[in-house]
C-alpha cells in the first residue's frame, strides 16, 4: 500500500464521535471481563495507574492537623487500602477516543479530594446542592469555556451541550483544542475535555445544535434544566430558545464576549419578563427569520447597547462580510466569559443572584491607565507590628504632709489614683467615685453591665471591689484610716459602698501588700510550667480568706490541661458567636492614637502574642471573616490559644465568695485583689480568663437570656466539665478564674483614664 493510502486508511479509523468514558470496577467479575476484552481488542493503548498517590493525598487532606507524611502517611494509606489488591479498589476509566485506561478513586472519594480546595468558598452542602443541578450550554465558543469551568468548579451534575458546528482552525484563537481535533464536533471536544477532568460527571451532547425539533427535549428531557447558558451566535436561536426557556421557567445567562457583558434573565422568578430585557421591542423569534446581514447587525447593536459602537467591536461589525467573515472574539474574552458565566451560574443555582439584569466585567474599563487601585494596607495592624509599648500606669505618691488635720481633695485624688490601678474586665474601668470631704461613694458606672460578659454587672462589681481594696490598703500609708460602709443607698443599686477616710492621729499598720499596688498587672506571657510551691499556694489561699473569700486551686497537670480544653471550647464558641465576637473586637485597641484617646480597652500589645499572631487576632475579631467559619462549623484554631496558655501555667485559680448578689461580687473583688497582690509580691504572673465564668452565671441564674440557643446548650456541657475540676461550694459567687504562671514580665500594660474622669466632688 502506498503511504498516502495507508495514511488515509488510518485517518478513516479515527474516532470522531465518542465522548462518554466507560467506568469499571475490577472487583466486579463482569467488569473484569469487559476490561480484558478491551485489552485483547487493542482498545487500551495506555494505562495510567496513580491510584495509591490519590489515596495518599486523600488521607492527607482528611487529617490536615496531623500533616501526615512518611511512615505515618504510608500507614494511613495501608489502612485505607485494606487487604484486597489495589487494582480492585476505586474506578477504572476507559476513554475510547484516546485508548487510555485510567485508575482513579471511587466517585465519592474522587469528588471529596478534587473539591477539597473548594471548601470554605463553596461549603460541602453547597457542593452537594450544585451536584443536583442540570445545566444546558448552547453555543460552544464561549460555551466551551463555560462548560469546562462549570465542570472544574463542580457546578452542575448534568451538563447538556449543544452546537451544530465542527472545530475549524480559525476557531483555535479562542477554543481550547488540539490540531488533531479540527473537524471534530465542538460539543464532542468539550464533552471529552470534561470527561477527562471528571469521568463521573454526566454530559450529554446535541450535535445538531438546538433546533425547533429538539428544543423541548433539550430543555426538559429527564427533568427540566435548572439553568440555561446561552452563548450562540444566531439571533433567531437566541430568541426562540429564550421564549421556550421562559415557557418552562428556566433562568438564562448569556455572556457576550464583549466588554465582559453578562445578562441574567430570571424567567423562573419572572414568568412574564420580555426576553433580552425588551431590547427587541416585541420582535418574536419568528420575525427574525430571513433577515439581511444589515438588519441583523442593527439588532445585534441594539442588544449590545450604544457603548458597543465605541469599541473595536462596533467598527468590526461594519466589516462583517466585507473584510472579515464574522465578528471578532479573543481567547481572553472567551475565557473571561467562561469564568463570569460559571460564577453567575453557581450563585444563581445557590439562590444568591436573584434579580434579572445586565452586568459588565469590562477589562478595558476596569484595568487601564489612571484606574490603578490604591494599594491598601491595614494601617492599624501594620502599626501594631512595630509599635513600642507605652509607659505603664504609675501609683501616686504615698507620703502625706504631717501637719494636715483634715482629708483634702488632693488626698482623695491620690486614694482614687490607687483605686483605679485595679484590674477590670476588658480594662473597662467601670467605676465612679463621688467624694464629700473624706467620704467617698464608690459606684459601678452606669455604662458597665452592657456586655454579655458582665451579667448583672457582676464583672463591674468585682472590679469596683478590687479598686476599693486598693484604696483601703493605701490609706494607712498616707496616715489615714479607712472604713467601708456597704450598700449606702437603698435606692441606688449601683452604689456598692462609702469609704470613709479619717485623720485619727493614730499610727497605722501598713499592709505589706501596699508596696505592690503599682506593680500588680495582668501578664499574658506564656509561663515556664514550673509548679506552684505549697508555700505560695498557702499564701494565696490566706490572702483570699483575709477578706472572707475562698481560693480554689487546680495544680494537678491533668486538671490544668482540662481547664485549658474547657476554656478553648468556650473561646471557640464565643469567637463564632457574632455578639461575643463584636464585643471582644470592640475591647481591642490597635493604634497609639486610639489608646491615648480612650485610655481604656486592651492595647493589643498587652495580649503578648507574637507579631505573626497579631494578624490572626485581627482576623478572629473581624466578624465578616469569622462569619463564614461559623457557618461551616470550623474554628478549631480558636481552641489552641487557651490550650497552649494553660499548658504553660503552674495552676488555675478560682476565687469564690459566699452569696450571689452584687455585694458578694463586690466583696469577692476585694478578696481577689488581695490574691493578685499577694501573687505579685511572690513573683507569680496572673492572667484572668473570665468570659466563660460570667456566662455560666448568666446560664444558671439568668436562664441563659441573651445567649444563642446553641451557645446555651454547649455552655451547659462545659459547665458540667468545669464542676468536675472545681468543687464550687453551693451558694457562692464565682468571682474570677485565672491562670497562674512563672513568666517574664509583660511587654505592655493597660493604661488608665485620668482620675478626674471618674472622680467628682459632691
Ligand atoms: C473581672 C475581670 C475580668 C477579666 N477578664 C479577663 C479575661 O477574660 N482575659 C484576660 O486576658 N484578662 C482579663 N482581665 C484582665 C483585664 O483585662 C485587666 O485587668 C485590665 O486590662 C487592666 O490591666 P492590668 O490588670 O494589667 O492592670 C479581667 C479582669 C477583671 C477584673
XYZ file of C-alpha atoms in Angstrom, residues 129 140 162 181 242 246 277 285 302 314 327 487 648 672 680 712 721 755:
18
model
C -26.761 21.089 46.106
C -19.578 26.169 22.382
C -25.415 21.859 22.042
C -9.420 17.902 16.769
C -35.409 32.201 25.433
C -39.349 31.309 29.648
C -34.700 42.900 28.625
C -38.281 34.718 17.102
C -29.486 47.066 19.836
C -18.545 48.266 16.738
C -17.224 39.480 14.279
C -24.881 49.494 100.472
C 2.435 26.717 80.173
C -9.477 38.735 94.570
C 2.573 39.952 92.563
C -26.578 27.830 75.771
C -16.921 19.506 82.972
C -8.669 60.279 87.879
